[in-house]
């Protein structure tokens, strides 16, 4: 793992997303699903970043009438599946021992490996393989592969529900938004760094539909710079995390868009917490990191994590320079 190479991976995000949009337009990013009969149940399994993306995707599938769950690869067992159901094992590198064990052990289902590494271990137990096309991540951190996993699972949703798709347009809009964050980082990164650099850690809040933004963003702050960071769903935050605002120098990075934003904002304001918002305004935020089309939920879903990723790259490089 290397902070400079991690930053280089992030800087290639817009180009890789643009190439992915081209694949979608050409019909070359379709899931290898069986035509008949339609699956009744979908299990998405993975660890870490893969599981975070699966959680957001499973919620969307359920809201669109598909019975779907996100399962931790470390579970002993998962939902029994019929032959026509879909089992997706998600592992960017293909070597997640937990996911690979559960994927191999689960009986039933049309088994699809979603990976950035065709020919890796997870594909050995798959009926078909879906390539993430995130290209090699030379920094050793799953960043583009996480983003492409989100897009792949959106593509799965569209195929399973036969919805009219504007996915390529959405991915291009996210590429533009990501490029904006990179090109204008001099306008927002230093102040975001300063506001989030507290002595006790950083907390990230996101709507249930984009909980992956908070969970993955917190992972980025832990994985590279090794800072304490916790991700939470905004509504649940008022039940499980609010308590720390009373005792700690609480620094929060918030991804607005939850119907429960006002509830969380009230607590954060009462306790004089330091808040940075991503994409859109949030009550009481000291700063807002803006990007185009942030009011479009799917654009935000794909773009959000670029903010904590760039903060992580900055903190990580500073740690490395300090020895």
PDB file of C-alpha atoms in Angstrom:
ATOM      1  CA  UNK A   1       0.000   0.000   0.000  1.00  0.00           C
ATOM      2  CA  UNK A   2       1.332   3.402  -1.004  1.00  0.00           C
ATOM      3  CA  UNK A   3      -0.269   6.865  -0.539  1.00  0.00           C
ATOM      4  CA  UNK A   4       1.151   8.311  -3.748  1.00  0.00           C
ATOM      5  CA  UNK A   5      -0.084   5.400  -5.831  1.00  0.00           C
ATOM      6  CA  UNK A   6      -3.446   5.507  -4.016  1.00  0.00           C
ATOM      7  CA  UNK A   7      -3.785   9.149  -5.063  1.00  0.00           C
ATOM      8  CA  UNK A   8      -2.883   8.170  -8.628  1.00  0.00           C
ATOM      9  CA  UNK A   9      -5.663   5.554  -8.527  1.00  0.00           C
ATOM     10  CA  UNK A  10      -8.124   8.231  -7.411  1.00  0.00           C
ATOM     11  CA  UNK A  11      -7.029  10.621 -10.142  1.00  0.00           C
ATOM     12  CA  UNK A  12      -7.883   7.980 -12.750  1.00  0.00           C
ATOM     13  CA  UNK A  13     -11.445   7.591 -11.487  1.00  0.00           C
ATOM     14  CA  UNK A  14     -13.090   9.898 -14.062  1.00  0.00           C
ATOM     15  CA  UNK A  15     -11.418   8.157 -17.011  1.00  0.00           C
ATOM     16  CA  UNK A  16     -12.275   4.689 -15.715  1.00  0.00           C
ATOM     17  CA  UNK A  17     -15.898   5.699 -15.097  1.00  0.00           C
ATOM     18  CA  UNK A  18     -16.067   7.184 -18.592  1.00  0.00           C
ATOM     19  CA  UNK A  19     -14.785   3.923 -20.066  1.00  0.00           C
ATOM     20  CA  UNK A  20     -17.379   2.032 -18.030  1.00  0.00           C
ATOM     21  CA  UNK A  21     -20.148   4.263 -19.399  1.00  0.00           C
ATOM     22  CA  UNK A  22     -18.942   3.424 -22.918  1.00  0.00           C
ATOM     23  CA  UNK A  23     -19.176  -0.301 -22.107  1.00  0.00           C
ATOM     24  CA  UNK A  24     -22.726   0.193 -20.846  1.00  0.00           C
ATOM     25  CA  UNK A  25     -23.676   2.070 -24.016  1.00  0.00           C
ATOM     26  CA  UNK A  26     -22.317  -0.749 -26.175  1.00  0.00           C
ATOM     27  CA  UNK A  27     -24.195  -3.391 -24.199  1.00  0.00           C
ATOM     28  CA  UNK A  28     -20.922  -4.892 -22.963  1.00  0.00           C
ATOM     29  CA  UNK A  29     -21.616  -4.493 -19.243  1.00  0.00           C
ATOM     30  CA  UNK A  30     -24.570  -6.820 -18.876  1.00  0.00           C
ATOM     31  CA  UNK A  31     -24.941  -9.519 -16.243  1.00  0.00           C
ATOM     32  CA  UNK A  32     -24.825 -13.143 -17.427  1.00  0.00           C
ATOM     33  CA  UNK A  33     -28.294 -13.933 -16.093  1.00  0.00           C
ATOM     34  CA  UNK A  34     -30.371 -16.915 -17.166  1.00  0.00           C
ATOM     35  CA  UNK A  35     -33.362 -15.900 -19.239  1.00  0.00           C
ATOM     36  CA  UNK A  36     -35.942 -18.180 -17.648  1.00  0.00           C
ATOM     37  CA  UNK A  37     -37.416 -18.345 -15.102  1.00  0.00           C
ATOM     38  CA  UNK A  38     -36.997 -14.990 -13.373  1.00  0.00           C
ATOM     39  CA  UNK A  39     -35.166 -15.264 -10.023  1.00  0.00           C
ATOM     40  CA  UNK A  40     -37.273 -14.870  -6.895  1.00  0.00           C
ATOM     41  CA  UNK A  41     -34.364 -14.236  -4.551  1.00  0.00           C
ATOM     42  CA  UNK A  42     -30.939 -12.620  -4.806  1.00  0.00           C
ATOM     43  CA  UNK A  43     -28.066 -12.967  -2.340  1.00  0.00           C
ATOM     44  CA  UNK A  44     -25.146 -10.545  -2.595  1.00  0.00           C
ATOM     45  CA  UNK A  45     -22.197 -11.631  -0.466  1.00  0.00           C
ATOM     46  CA  UNK A  46     -18.876 -10.024   0.300  1.00  0.00           C
ATOM     47  CA  UNK A  47     -16.589  -8.520   2.913  1.00  0.00           C
ATOM     48  CA  UNK A  48     -15.610  -4.911   3.618  1.00  0.00           C
ATOM     49  CA  UNK A  49     -16.110  -2.602   0.644  1.00  0.00           C
ATOM     50  CA  UNK A  50     -17.913  -5.346  -1.265  1.00  0.00           C
ATOM     51  CA  UNK A  51     -20.425  -5.799   1.540  1.00  0.00           C
ATOM     52  CA  UNK A  52     -20.958  -2.046   1.854  1.00  0.00           C
ATOM     53  CA  UNK A  53     -21.884  -1.800  -1.816  1.00  0.00           C
ATOM     54  CA  UNK A  54     -24.092  -4.883  -1.478  1.00  0.00           C
ATOM     55  CA  UNK A  55     -26.027  -3.338   1.408  1.00  0.00           C
ATOM     56  CA  UNK A  56     -26.999  -0.294  -0.655  1.00  0.00           C
ATOM     57  CA  UNK A  57     -27.828  -2.473  -3.668  1.00  0.00           C
ATOM     58  CA  UNK A  58     -29.951  -4.969  -1.721  1.00  0.00           C
ATOM     59  CA  UNK A  59     -32.049  -2.158  -0.255  1.00  0.00           C
ATOM     60  CA  UNK A  60     -32.668  -0.757  -3.734  1.00  0.00           C
ATOM     61  CA  UNK A  61     -33.597  -4.195  -5.067  1.00  0.00           C
ATOM     62  CA  UNK A  62     -36.098  -4.764  -2.263  1.00  0.00           C
ATOM     63  CA  UNK A  63     -37.646  -1.336  -2.855  1.00  0.00           C
ATOM     64  CA  UNK A  64     -38.115  -2.361  -6.491  1.00  0.00           C
ATOM     65  CA  UNK A  65     -39.850  -5.628  -5.639  1.00  0.00           C
ATOM     66  CA  UNK A  66     -36.925  -8.073  -5.682  1.00  0.00           C
ATOM     67  CA  UNK A  67     -36.267 -10.181  -2.586  1.00  0.00           C
ATOM     68  CA  UNK A  68     -32.587  -9.475  -1.962  1.00  0.00           C
ATOM     69  CA  UNK A  69     -30.185  -9.599   0.967  1.00  0.00           C
ATOM     70  CA  UNK A  70     -26.613  -8.543   1.539  1.00  0.00           C
ATOM     71  CA  UNK A  71     -24.739 -11.274   3.392  1.00  0.00           C
ATOM     72  CA  UNK A  72     -21.392 -11.068   5.120  1.00  0.00           C
ATOM     73  CA  UNK A  73     -18.965 -13.510   3.580  1.00  0.00           C
ATOM     74  CA  UNK A  74     -17.966 -14.570   7.099  1.00  0.00           C
ATOM     75  CA  UNK A  75     -21.444 -15.955   7.908  1.00  0.00           C
ATOM     76  CA  UNK A  76     -21.683 -19.699   8.382  1.00  0.00           C
ATOM     77  CA  UNK A  77     -24.648 -19.968   5.997  1.00  0.00           C
ATOM     78  CA  UNK A  78     -27.046 -17.848   3.998  1.00  0.00           C
ATOM     79  CA  UNK A  79     -30.553 -17.950   2.527  1.00  0.00           C
ATOM     80  CA  UNK A  80     -31.331 -21.271   0.790  1.00  0.00           C
ATOM     81  CA  UNK A  81     -31.718 -20.689  -2.936  1.00  0.00           C
ATOM     82  CA  UNK A  82     -33.543 -22.397  -5.768  1.00  0.00           C
ATOM     83  CA  UNK A  83     -31.671 -23.158  -8.967  1.00  0.00           C
ATOM     84  CA  UNK A  84     -33.120 -20.106 -10.742  1.00  0.00           C
ATOM     85  CA  UNK A  85     -32.255 -17.659  -7.947  1.00  0.00           C
ATOM     86  CA  UNK A  86     -29.079 -15.543  -8.118  1.00  0.00           C
ATOM     87  CA  UNK A  87     -26.050 -15.804  -5.848  1.00  0.00           C
ATOM     88  CA  UNK A  88     -23.408 -13.105  -6.323  1.00  0.00           C
ATOM     89  CA  UNK A  89     -19.987 -13.444  -4.731  1.00  0.00           C
ATOM     90  CA  UNK A  90     -18.267 -10.047  -4.688  1.00  0.00           C
ATOM     91  CA  UNK A  91     -14.505  -9.735  -4.358  1.00  0.00           C
ATOM     92  CA  UNK A  92     -12.461  -7.224  -6.314  1.00  0.00           C
ATOM     93  CA  UNK A  93      -9.255  -9.202  -5.996  1.00  0.00           C
ATOM     94  CA  UNK A  94     -11.026 -12.546  -5.930  1.00  0.00           C
ATOM     95  CA  UNK A  95      -9.096 -13.775  -2.918  1.00  0.00           C
ATOM     96  CA  UNK A  96     -11.368 -13.005   0.026  1.00  0.00           C
ATOM     97  CA  UNK A  97     -11.132 -16.270   1.939  1.00  0.00           C
ATOM     98  CA  UNK A  98     -14.365 -15.678   3.856  1.00  0.00           C
ATOM     99  CA  UNK A  99     -16.441 -14.847   0.786  1.00  0.00           C
ATOM    100  CA  UNK A 100     -14.879 -17.634  -1.229  1.00  0.00           C
ATOM    101  CA  UNK A 101     -15.717 -20.198   1.455  1.00  0.00           C
ATOM    102  CA  UNK A 102     -19.374 -19.155   1.742  1.00  0.00           C
ATOM    103  CA  UNK A 103     -19.740 -18.804  -2.027  1.00  0.00           C
ATOM    104  CA  UNK A 104     -18.454 -22.349  -2.493  1.00  0.00           C
ATOM    105  CA  UNK A 105     -20.486 -23.769   0.395  1.00  0.00           C
ATOM    106  CA  UNK A 106     -23.859 -22.297  -0.567  1.00  0.00           C
ATOM    107  CA  UNK A 107     -26.059 -24.698  -2.482  1.00  0.00           C
ATOM    108  CA  UNK A 108     -28.461 -23.616  -5.176  1.00  0.00           C
ATOM    109  CA  UNK A 109     -28.670 -20.471  -7.212  1.00  0.00           C
ATOM    110  CA  UNK A 110     -27.099 -19.293 -10.434  1.00  0.00           C
ATOM    111  CA  UNK A 111     -23.641 -18.414  -9.145  1.00  0.00           C
ATOM    112  CA  UNK A 112     -21.999 -15.252 -10.483  1.00  0.00           C
ATOM    113  CA  UNK A 113     -18.612 -13.946  -9.359  1.00  0.00           C
ATOM    114  CA  UNK A 114     -18.334 -10.151  -9.472  1.00  0.00           C
ATOM    115  CA  UNK A 115     -14.621  -9.393  -9.532  1.00  0.00           C
ATOM    116  CA  UNK A 116     -11.928  -7.147 -10.938  1.00  0.00           C
ATOM    117  CA  UNK A 117      -9.680 -10.191 -11.371  1.00  0.00           C
ATOM    118  CA  UNK A 118     -10.957 -12.775 -13.871  1.00  0.00           C
ATOM    119  CA  UNK A 119      -9.397 -16.160 -13.207  1.00  0.00           C
ATOM    120  CA  UNK A 120      -9.038 -15.482  -9.468  1.00  0.00           C
ATOM    121  CA  UNK A 121     -10.072 -17.936  -6.770  1.00  0.00           C
ATOM    122  CA  UNK A 122     -13.664 -16.752  -6.493  1.00  0.00           C
ATOM    123  CA  UNK A 123     -14.332 -17.635 -10.128  1.00  0.00           C
ATOM    124  CA  UNK A 124     -13.524 -21.319  -9.505  1.00  0.00           C
ATOM    125  CA  UNK A 125     -16.954 -21.901  -7.960  1.00  0.00           C
ATOM    126  CA  UNK A 126     -18.925 -19.625 -10.322  1.00  0.00           C
ATOM    127  CA  UNK A 127     -21.269 -20.480 -13.165  1.00  0.00           C
ATOM    128  CA  UNK A 128     -20.452 -17.107 -14.721  1.00  0.00           C
ATOM    129  CA  UNK A 129     -18.191 -14.100 -14.130  1.00  0.00           C
ATOM    130  CA  UNK A 130     -18.992 -10.375 -14.219  1.00  0.00           C
ATOM    131  CA  UNK A 131     -15.893  -8.206 -14.709  1.00  0.00           C
ATOM    132  CA  UNK A 132     -15.781  -4.904 -12.807  1.00  0.00           C
ATOM    133  CA  UNK A 133     -13.474  -3.269 -15.391  1.00  0.00           C
ATOM    134  CA  UNK A 134     -11.977  -1.052 -12.669  1.00  0.00           C
ATOM    135  CA  UNK A 135      -8.435  -1.734 -13.955  1.00  0.00           C
ATOM    136  CA  UNK A 136      -5.479  -2.408 -11.656  1.00  0.00           C
ATOM    137  CA  UNK A 137      -5.423  -0.439  -8.398  1.00  0.00           C
ATOM    138  CA  UNK A 138      -1.708   0.088  -7.969  1.00  0.00           C
ATOM    139  CA  UNK A 139      -2.048   1.804  -4.582  1.00  0.00           C
ATOM    140  CA  UNK A 140      -3.293  -1.400  -2.961  1.00  0.00           C
ATOM    141  CA  UNK A 141      -6.635   0.066  -1.811  1.00  0.00           C
ATOM    142  CA  UNK A 142     -10.057  -0.807  -3.228  1.00  0.00           C
ATOM    143  CA  UNK A 143     -11.307   2.562  -4.462  1.00  0.00           C
ATOM    144  CA  UNK A 144     -12.215   2.377  -8.169  1.00  0.00           C
ATOM    145  CA  UNK A 145     -13.290  -1.243  -7.720  1.00  0.00           C
ATOM    146  CA  UNK A 146     -15.712  -0.108  -4.992  1.00  0.00           C
ATOM    147  CA  UNK A 147     -17.188   2.529  -7.296  1.00  0.00           C
ATOM    148  CA  UNK A 148     -17.485   0.068 -10.164  1.00  0.00           C
ATOM    149  CA  UNK A 149     -19.117  -2.459  -7.831  1.00  0.00           C
ATOM    150  CA  UNK A 150     -21.854   0.086  -7.124  1.00  0.00           C
ATOM    151  CA  UNK A 151     -22.367   0.610 -10.856  1.00  0.00           C
ATOM    152  CA  UNK A 152     -22.378  -3.133 -11.540  1.00  0.00           C
ATOM    153  CA  UNK A 153     -25.034  -3.705  -8.900  1.00  0.00           C
ATOM    154  CA  UNK A 154     -27.128  -0.866 -10.351  1.00  0.00           C
ATOM    155  CA  UNK A 155     -26.845  -2.635 -13.704  1.00  0.00           C
ATOM    156  CA  UNK A 156     -28.030  -5.864 -12.044  1.00  0.00           C
ATOM    157  CA  UNK A 157     -31.013  -4.025 -10.573  1.00  0.00           C
ATOM    158  CA  UNK A 158     -31.982  -2.671 -13.975  1.00  0.00           C
ATOM    159  CA  UNK A 159     -31.781  -6.100 -15.609  1.00  0.00           C
ATOM    160  CA  UNK A 160     -33.778  -7.811 -12.868  1.00  0.00           C
ATOM    161  CA  UNK A 161     -36.511  -5.180 -12.817  1.00  0.00           C
ATOM    162  CA  UNK A 162     -36.583  -4.402 -16.569  1.00  0.00           C
ATOM    163  CA  UNK A 163     -36.562  -0.691 -15.800  1.00  0.00           C
ATOM    164  CA  UNK A 164     -35.753   1.801 -18.552  1.00  0.00           C
ATOM    165  CA  UNK A 165     -32.113   2.645 -18.027  1.00  0.00           C
ATOM    166  CA  UNK A 166     -30.173   5.874 -18.076  1.00  0.00           C
ATOM    167  CA  UNK A 167     -27.251   4.194 -16.344  1.00  0.00           C
ATOM    168  CA  UNK A 168     -24.595   5.286 -18.841  1.00  0.00           C
ATOM    169  CA  UNK A 169     -25.762   8.894 -18.487  1.00  0.00           C
ATOM    170  CA  UNK A 170     -25.642   8.595 -14.688  1.00  0.00           C
ATOM    171  CA  UNK A 171     -22.129   7.130 -14.759  1.00  0.00           C
ATOM    172  CA  UNK A 172     -20.916   9.930 -17.039  1.00  0.00           C
ATOM    173  CA  UNK A 173     -22.454  12.498 -14.705  1.00  0.00           C
ATOM    174  CA  UNK A 174     -20.610  10.843 -11.810  1.00  0.00           C
ATOM    175  CA  UNK A 175     -17.371  10.936 -13.824  1.00  0.00           C
ATOM    176  CA  UNK A 176     -17.887  14.675 -14.356  1.00  0.00           C
ATOM    177  CA  UNK A 177     -18.666  15.196 -10.661  1.00  0.00           C
ATOM    178  CA  UNK A 178     -15.583  13.228  -9.632  1.00  0.00           C
ATOM    179  CA  UNK A 179     -13.404  15.217 -12.053  1.00  0.00           C
ATOM    180  CA  UNK A 180     -14.805  18.418 -10.524  1.00  0.00           C
ATOM    181  CA  UNK A 181     -13.764  17.310  -7.040  1.00  0.00           C
ATOM    182  CA  UNK A 182     -10.285  16.443  -8.269  1.00  0.00           C
ATOM    183  CA  UNK A 183      -9.827  19.571 -10.364  1.00  0.00           C
ATOM    184  CA  UNK A 184     -11.067  21.893  -7.619  1.00  0.00           C
ATOM    185  CA  UNK A 185      -9.512  20.172  -4.620  1.00  0.00           C
ATOM    186  CA  UNK A 186      -7.539  23.347  -3.854  1.00  0.00           C
ATOM    187  CA  UNK A 187     -10.891  24.974  -3.025  1.00  0.00           C
ATOM    188  CA  UNK A 188     -12.077  22.386  -0.516  1.00  0.00           C
ATOM    189  CA  UNK A 189      -9.506  19.814   0.565  1.00  0.00           C
ATOM    190  CA  UNK A 190      -7.388  21.883   2.970  1.00  0.00           C
ATOM    191  CA  UNK A 191     -10.363  23.299   4.869  1.00  0.00           C
ATOM    192  CA  UNK A 192     -12.032  19.881   5.005  1.00  0.00           C
ATOM    193  CA  UNK A 193      -8.774  18.422   6.326  1.00  0.00           C
ATOM    194  CA  UNK A 194      -8.611  21.105   9.022  1.00  0.00           C
ATOM    195  CA  UNK A 195     -12.238  20.732  10.099  1.00  0.00           C
ATOM    196  CA  UNK A 196     -12.158  16.925  10.274  1.00  0.00           C
ATOM    197  CA  UNK A 197      -8.729  16.593  11.922  1.00  0.00           C
ATOM    198  CA  UNK A 198      -9.879  16.270  15.507  1.00  0.00           C
ATOM    199  CA  UNK A 199      -8.116  14.523  18.382  1.00  0.00           C
ATOM    200  CA  UNK A 200     -10.798  11.850  18.802  1.00  0.00           C
ATOM    201  CA  UNK A 201     -11.589  10.693  15.268  1.00  0.00           C
ATOM    202  CA  UNK A 202     -14.073  11.275  12.476  1.00  0.00           C
ATOM    203  CA  UNK A 203     -17.683  10.115  12.128  1.00  0.00           C
ATOM    204  CA  UNK A 204     -19.463   9.751   8.792  1.00  0.00           C
ATOM    205  CA  UNK A 205     -23.246   9.817   8.321  1.00  0.00           C
ATOM    206  CA  UNK A 206     -25.211   8.869   5.188  1.00  0.00           C
ATOM    207  CA  UNK A 207     -28.804   8.012   4.232  1.00  0.00           C
ATOM    208  CA  UNK A 208     -29.822   4.350   4.329  1.00  0.00           C
ATOM    209  CA  UNK A 209     -29.936   4.354   0.526  1.00  0.00           C
ATOM    210  CA  UNK A 210     -26.282   5.505   0.447  1.00  0.00           C
ATOM    211  CA  UNK A 211     -25.020   3.956   3.665  1.00  0.00           C
ATOM    212  CA  UNK A 212     -22.104   2.632   1.618  1.00  0.00           C
ATOM    213  CA  UNK A 213     -20.793   6.217   1.391  1.00  0.00           C
ATOM    214  CA  UNK A 214     -20.392   6.454   5.168  1.00  0.00           C
ATOM    215  CA  UNK A 215     -19.059   2.927   5.650  1.00  0.00           C
ATOM    216  CA  UNK A 216     -16.573   3.044   2.775  1.00  0.00           C
ATOM    217  CA  UNK A 217     -15.516   6.598   3.610  1.00  0.00           C
ATOM    218  CA  UNK A 218     -14.738   5.600   7.185  1.00  0.00           C
ATOM    219  CA  UNK A 219     -12.806   2.571   5.954  1.00  0.00           C
ATOM    220  CA  UNK A 220     -10.651   4.824   3.760  1.00  0.00           C
ATOM    221  CA  UNK A 221      -9.738   6.966   6.778  1.00  0.00           C
ATOM    222  CA  UNK A 222      -8.797   3.846   8.739  1.00  0.00           C
ATOM    223  CA  UNK A 223      -7.050   1.855   6.027  1.00  0.00           C
ATOM    224  CA  UNK A 224      -4.514   4.381   4.726  1.00  0.00           C
ATOM    225  CA  UNK A 225      -3.849   7.031   7.377  1.00  0.00           C
ATOM    226  CA  UNK A 226      -4.926   4.692  10.219  1.00  0.00           C
ATOM    227  CA  UNK A 227      -7.206   7.290  11.831  1.00  0.00           C
ATOM    228  CA  UNK A 228     -10.185   6.384  14.061  1.00  0.00           C
ATOM    229  CA  UNK A 229     -13.302   6.662  11.885  1.00  0.00           C
ATOM    230  CA  UNK A 230     -16.828   5.236  12.078  1.00  0.00           C
ATOM    231  CA  UNK A 231     -19.602   5.186   9.470  1.00  0.00           C
ATOM    232  CA  UNK A 232     -23.288   5.179  10.377  1.00  0.00           C
ATOM    233  CA  UNK A 233     -26.715   5.473   8.741  1.00  0.00           C
ATOM    234  CA  UNK A 234     -28.154   8.929   9.491  1.00  0.00           C
ATOM    235  CA  UNK A 235     -31.407   7.813  11.105  1.00  0.00           C
ATOM    236  CA  UNK A 236     -29.748   5.133  13.212  1.00  0.00           C
ATOM    237  CA  UNK A 237     -27.047   7.622  14.241  1.00  0.00           C
ATOM    238  CA  UNK A 238     -29.514   9.297  16.632  1.00  0.00           C
ATOM    239  CA  UNK A 239     -29.916   5.935  18.400  1.00  0.00           C
ATOM    240  CA  UNK A 240     -26.374   4.577  18.448  1.00  0.00           C
ATOM    241  CA  UNK A 241     -23.727   7.283  17.920  1.00  0.00           C
ATOM    242  CA  UNK A 242     -25.212  10.550  19.191  1.00  0.00           C
ATOM    243  CA  UNK A 243     -23.948   9.881  22.711  1.00  0.00           C
ATOM    244  CA  UNK A 244     -20.342  10.617  21.812  1.00  0.00           C
ATOM    245  CA  UNK A 245     -21.189  14.182  20.761  1.00  0.00           C
ATOM    246  CA  UNK A 246     -21.505  15.017  24.460  1.00  0.00           C
ATOM    247  CA  UNK A 247     -18.052  13.827  25.507  1.00  0.00           C
ATOM    248  CA  UNK A 248     -15.726  14.058  22.485  1.00  0.00           C
ATOM    249  CA  UNK A 249     -14.430  16.696  20.100  1.00  0.00           C
ATOM    250  CA  UNK A 250     -16.890  15.361  17.545  1.00  0.00           C
ATOM    251  CA  UNK A 251     -15.984  15.860  13.862  1.00  0.00           C
ATOM    252  CA  UNK A 252     -18.573  14.651  11.332  1.00  0.00           C
ATOM    253  CA  UNK A 253     -18.563  14.263   7.569  1.00  0.00           C
ATOM    254  CA  UNK A 254     -22.204  14.132   6.492  1.00  0.00           C
ATOM    255  CA  UNK A 255     -23.664  12.958   3.185  1.00  0.00           C
ATOM    256  CA  UNK A 256     -27.037  14.766   3.129  1.00  0.00           C
ATOM    257  CA  UNK A 257     -30.236  13.377   1.654  1.00  0.00           C
ATOM    258  CA  UNK A 258     -31.819  11.435   4.510  1.00  0.00           C
ATOM    259  CA  UNK A 259     -35.309  12.294   5.722  1.00  0.00           C
ATOM    260  CA  UNK A 260     -33.653  12.157   9.163  1.00  0.00           C
ATOM    261  CA  UNK A 261     -31.044  14.856   8.468  1.00  0.00           C
ATOM    262  CA  UNK A 262     -32.833  17.456  10.615  1.00  0.00           C
ATOM    263  CA  UNK A 263     -32.942  15.125  13.613  1.00  0.00           C
ATOM    264  CA  UNK A 264     -29.200  14.463  13.401  1.00  0.00           C
ATOM    265  CA  UNK A 265     -28.455  18.142  12.719  1.00  0.00           C
ATOM    266  CA  UNK A 266     -30.323  19.200  15.859  1.00  0.00           C
ATOM    267  CA  UNK A 267     -28.152  16.981  18.046  1.00  0.00           C
ATOM    268  CA  UNK A 268     -24.935  17.991  16.273  1.00  0.00           C
ATOM    269  CA  UNK A 269     -25.768  21.693  16.644  1.00  0.00           C
ATOM    270  CA  UNK A 270     -26.779  21.403  20.305  1.00  0.00           C
ATOM    271  CA  UNK A 271     -23.472  19.716  21.097  1.00  0.00           C
ATOM    272  CA  UNK A 272     -21.462  22.198  18.964  1.00  0.00           C
ATOM    273  CA  UNK A 273     -20.025  19.425  16.820  1.00  0.00           C
ATOM    274  CA  UNK A 274     -17.927  20.264  13.770  1.00  0.00           C
ATOM    275  CA  UNK A 275     -19.712  19.235  10.562  1.00  0.00           C
ATOM    276  CA  UNK A 276     -18.627  19.148   6.926  1.00  0.00           C
ATOM    277  CA  UNK A 277     -21.304  18.320   4.350  1.00  0.00           C
ATOM    278  CA  UNK A 278     -20.709  16.572   1.035  1.00  0.00           C
ATOM    279  CA  UNK A 279     -22.576  17.633  -2.086  1.00  0.00           C
ATOM    280  CA  UNK A 280     -25.479  19.542  -0.589  1.00  0.00           C
ATOM    281  CA  UNK A 281     -26.128  21.848   2.390  1.00  0.00           C
ATOM    282  CA  UNK A 282     -26.705  20.374   5.833  1.00  0.00           C
ATOM    283  CA  UNK A 283     -28.033  22.423   8.770  1.00  0.00           C
ATOM    284  CA  UNK A 284     -25.174  23.744  10.877  1.00  0.00           C
ATOM    285  CA  UNK A 285     -22.402  22.559   8.567  1.00  0.00           C
ATOM    286  CA  UNK A 286     -19.322  24.733   8.689  1.00  0.00           C
ATOM    287  CA  UNK A 287     -18.415  23.878   5.114  1.00  0.00           C
ATOM    288  CA  UNK A 288     -20.001  22.182   2.105  1.00  0.00           C
ATOM    289  CA  UNK A 289     -17.919  20.286  -0.463  1.00  0.00           C
ATOM    290  CA  UNK A 290     -19.891  20.852  -3.656  1.00  0.00           C
ATOM    291  CA  UNK A 291     -19.986  18.879  -6.893  1.00  0.00           C
ATOM    292  CA  UNK A 292     -22.287  18.901  -9.946  1.00  0.00           C
ATOM    293  CA  UNK A 293     -25.542  16.904  -9.819  1.00  0.00           C
ATOM    294  CA  UNK A 294     -25.145  16.211  -6.106  1.00  0.00           C
ATOM    295  CA  UNK A 295     -28.952  16.378  -5.841  1.00  0.00           C
ATOM    296  CA  UNK A 296     -29.213  13.282  -8.047  1.00  0.00           C
ATOM    297  CA  UNK A 297     -29.150  10.300  -5.645  1.00  0.00           C
ATOM    298  CA  UNK A 298     -27.393   7.864  -7.993  1.00  0.00           C
ATOM    299  CA  UNK A 299     -24.762  10.409  -9.018  1.00  0.00           C
ATOM    300  CA  UNK A 300     -24.155  11.077  -5.329  1.00  0.00           C
ATOM    301  CA  UNK A 301     -23.996   7.348  -4.579  1.00  0.00           C
ATOM    302  CA  UNK A 302     -21.193   6.884  -7.113  1.00  0.00           C
ATOM    303  CA  UNK A 303     -19.360  10.152  -6.355  1.00  0.00           C
ATOM    304  CA  UNK A 304     -19.623  10.606  -2.560  1.00  0.00           C
ATOM    305  CA  UNK A 305     -16.626   8.575  -1.452  1.00  0.00           C
ATOM    306  CA  UNK A 306     -14.167  10.596  -3.529  1.00  0.00           C
ATOM    307  CA  UNK A 307     -14.266  13.214  -0.759  1.00  0.00           C
ATOM    308  CA  UNK A 308     -13.143  10.996   2.148  1.00  0.00           C
ATOM    309  CA  UNK A 309     -10.775   9.164  -0.207  1.00  0.00           C
ATOM    310  CA  UNK A 310      -8.941  12.394  -1.034  1.00  0.00           C
ATOM    311  CA  UNK A 311      -8.895  13.382   2.633  1.00  0.00           C
ATOM    312  CA  UNK A 312      -7.457   9.947   3.412  1.00  0.00           C
ATOM    313  CA  UNK A 313      -4.790  10.331   0.722  1.00  0.00           C
ATOM    314  CA  UNK A 314      -3.784  13.705   2.166  1.00  0.00           C
ATOM    315  CA  UNK A 315      -3.603  12.411   5.750  1.00  0.00           C
ATOM    316  CA  UNK A 316      -1.754   9.285   4.658  1.00  0.00           C
ATOM    317  CA  UNK A 317       0.854  11.245   2.698  1.00  0.00           C
ATOM    318  CA  UNK A 318       1.353  13.567   5.671  1.00  0.00           C
ATOM    319  CA  UNK A 319       1.877  10.595   7.977  1.00  0.00           C
ATOM    320  CA  UNK A 320       4.424   9.124   5.552  1.00  0.00           C
ATOM    321  CA  UNK A 321       6.293  12.448   5.299  1.00  0.00           C
ATOM    322  CA  UNK A 322       6.433  12.735   9.085  1.00  0.00           C
ATOM    323  CA  UNK A 323       8.030   9.286   9.280  1.00  0.00           C
TER     324      UNK A 323
END
